[in-house]
Each structure stands twice: as C-alpha cells, then as structure tokens.
Amino acid sequence: GLSSSIGAHTIAQACISANAAICAGAEKIMTNHADVVLAGGAETFSDVPIRLTRPIRQKLIGLPKAMKKGGPLGGMRHMLKKLKLKDLGLETPAIANYTTGEVMGVSSDKLSAKFGVSRQEQDEFTVRSHSMAQQAHTDGWYNQEIVPYKGSREENGIKGDSTIESVSKLKPAFVKPHGTHTAANSSFLTDGAAMSLLMSEEKAKELGMKPLAYLRDWSFRACDPWQELLLGPTYCTSELLQRNNMSLNDLGVLEIHEAFAGQILSNLVAMNSDEFAKKNLDGQKIGDIDMSRLNVKGGSLAVGHPFGATGSRLVTTASRRLQDEDQRFALVAACADGGLGHACLLERYDG
C-alpha cells in the first residue's frame, strides 16, 4: 500500500475525470511538486446512491428540533405536517445535464440528427466495437492490461456475436419513437477502475522502469451544451493538432471514447467537414479519420463506460498500442457531460 503521508485528492469532471487527473499529475511532475503520480479513477454504478425525496429530507433535518420540543408525538406531527402522498418515494440518480436537463442519450441523438448520422451507421459501428473487443480478448491482448477479478479477465459486456440484424431490432431508448439511439449503440454503465503511473523519464530510469509513452500535450475545451454537448473531441483535437503543427497523418494510433455510436460518428463527420471547420475551427479542417487506426481493440460500446475510469483506460490502451503497432504518435480524445471535451497527444517511448 501507499504511505499515509502521501497526499491525494479527487477530481470530478464527468467522463474525463481520469484524463484531468492524469494531466494534473503531469503538471505536478513538470513543476517539481511530485516525483511519481498515480492518476485514474473508479466507478460503482452497481451501488449508486438512492435518496429520499427532498420534502422527506427536509423533514428529517428538522426532526431533532421537533422532538426536542414535543417529544416523539411532536416529531410525528412534524413529519406528517403538509406531507403529500407523492413525497413518499425514492430518487434514483439521473444522468442528466444540469443546464439543459437532458440525459446524454437525448443530446447525442440530436447531435447525430444534426450531422446526418443514420441508425444503420450507428449499428454498424456498434457491431465493429464488439467484434474488435472480442478479438482482442481472444488474442490475449488485454491480458497485460486487466487485473484479474476472481481469477478471470473476462468482461461481461462484450457481445462478440452481435450482428447488424440483432442490434437493429432494438427500439429507440431516448428520443421516442423516431430516435436512432438504442441500448445497443449506447455505451452501458458498469463498475470499473483504472490507474495510470506517471513519472519523469529520469525518475523512471532511477527506478529501473521502462515507460510506454510520453505525454506530450493536452487540451481541455467546452462547447455549447444545448447543441454540441458531446462534440468536445473535435474542438480539442483541432486545438492539439494546430498547436503542435501536426495532421491526422502523423497519428498512427487513435483512441476516442465511444459514449454513443452516434456521438463518435458525429465527431468524425465534424472533423471532416469544410463547413464546420470554416465556422468553428478557423477554417482548419481536421480531416478524414482512418478507421484502421481507430479503436481497433474495441471501445466503450463494448467494454462499458465507468465514468471515473474510462480516461485512464484510453491512455493505457493507446500507450500499449503505440508499442505493439510500432507507431510514433497517438491521439486520445473523449467527450464529457457539460459540453466538456479532452484530447491528449502521446508519443511512443523508445529509451
């Protein structure tokens, strides 16, 4: 375990929380405020907090005072006074944006309609993700990346036998009855944890460790939560490439978070749109993504999306792919609730 003298803190930035933690850790190392940093995240969607309704909570807060004045009878009167039948219930957490009130599935469905991404295209991308994730596990590629649980590295969300025919049967889950997003082409919520180990090159040599990659640069941006909630990867990728005088041709590995098939495909359309670039990216179109470089070990649609862990998983997979595929640079990008986005640039370590 770690010494009790080692400080720690939590970063909350929705789906890119781990990315923010990794970059914050890198900044600490760069400014000599840390030698070694562990950055990542965990999520337990199987045990989410379920609250009493607000009226009941308010009653309970005032209960001690009421009982002090009137005893048990006074406490009972306090609890029942002005309480309505509809107040007797439980509140389950909703993954909805605080500004728009929309769940992300609705926002992604709207984004897909805006960029002309069809249900067929989304279902095809979904099957691709599951097939590639299954193949990666069959090949044993994830054996060095997944810590066994009860002796098994098997993931319970990958459906390697998915077909266009099977996923196309599902009904819309968010925008009904004519939406394009279903339970199949949306990432599922799952428990999960991931951690990334960061240090300077000098420290790694001192400890006798060989890194997988350099973290060269990163971007965090925000966009309109009403119309572009999940379009952050496009804005961040544009900023990153322009700042480093690079193009998509320089990127041999691409790992982009698959919150929804429609979300990632909408980003790909935006990246290759002259009109979008002219209006939003200073005329600098990102270009057409080479699908043979994108998420070739599967993505969040297949392995799930534990919010706090996904960012670290993406960085780990991209870093390992750089070594495995003998590529120089990798792009990691992800969207997040609130109209937030992230992208970072990794370079293969050869030292």
mmCIF file of C-alpha atoms in Angstrom, residues 7 68 80 88 100 113 129 131 133 148 156 164 191 193 200 216 242-243 267 269 276 311 320 336 338-339:
data_model
loop_
_atom_site.group_PDB
_atom_site.id
_atom_site.type_symbol
_atom_site.label_atom_id
_atom_site.label_comp_id
_atom_site.label_asym_id
_atom_site.label_seq_id
_atom_site.Cartn_x
_atom_site.Cartn_y
_atom_site.Cartn_z
ATOM 1 C CA GLY A 7 -1.473 13.284 -0.231
ATOM 2 C CA LYS A 68 -36.762 18.211 21.469
ATOM 3 C CA LEU A 80 -46.700 14.357 8.754
ATOM 4 C CA LEU A 88 -43.301 9.238 -0.170
ATOM 5 C CA THR A 100 -30.278 21.506 -20.245
ATOM 6 C CA ALA A 113 -29.518 14.130 -36.493
ATOM 7 C CA SER A 129 -16.671 -2.284 -31.486
ATOM 8 C CA SER A 131 -16.204 -7.662 -32.691
ATOM 9 C CA ALA A 133 -13.078 -6.125 -28.406
ATOM 10 C CA PRO A 148 -7.999 -10.489 -12.869
ATOM 11 C CA ASN A 156 -19.278 -9.211 -19.099
ATOM 12 C CA ILE A 164 -26.463 -5.863 -37.667
ATOM 13 C CA ASP A 191 -18.350 -0.863 -12.463
ATOM 14 C CA ALA A 193 -11.385 1.072 -12.160
ATOM 15 C CA SER A 200 9.656 11.838 -15.335
ATOM 16 C CA ARG A 216 3.404 15.391 -24.893
ATOM 17 C CA GLN A 242 -2.750 23.123 -34.660
ATOM 18 C CA ARG A 243 -0.609 23.858 -31.606
ATOM 19 C CA ASN A 267 -17.424 13.886 -34.253
ATOM 20 C CA VAL A 269 -18.263 13.928 -39.568
ATOM 21 C CA PHE A 276 -17.877 23.058 -39.765
ATOM 22 C CA GLY A 311 -9.922 8.178 -19.328
ATOM 23 C CA ARG A 320 0.278 -0.082 -25.353
ATOM 24 C CA ALA A 336 -17.993 14.619 -21.220
ATOM 25 C CA GLY A 338 -21.440 19.718 -19.516
ATOM 26 C CA GLY A 339 -20.179 20.193 -23.066
#
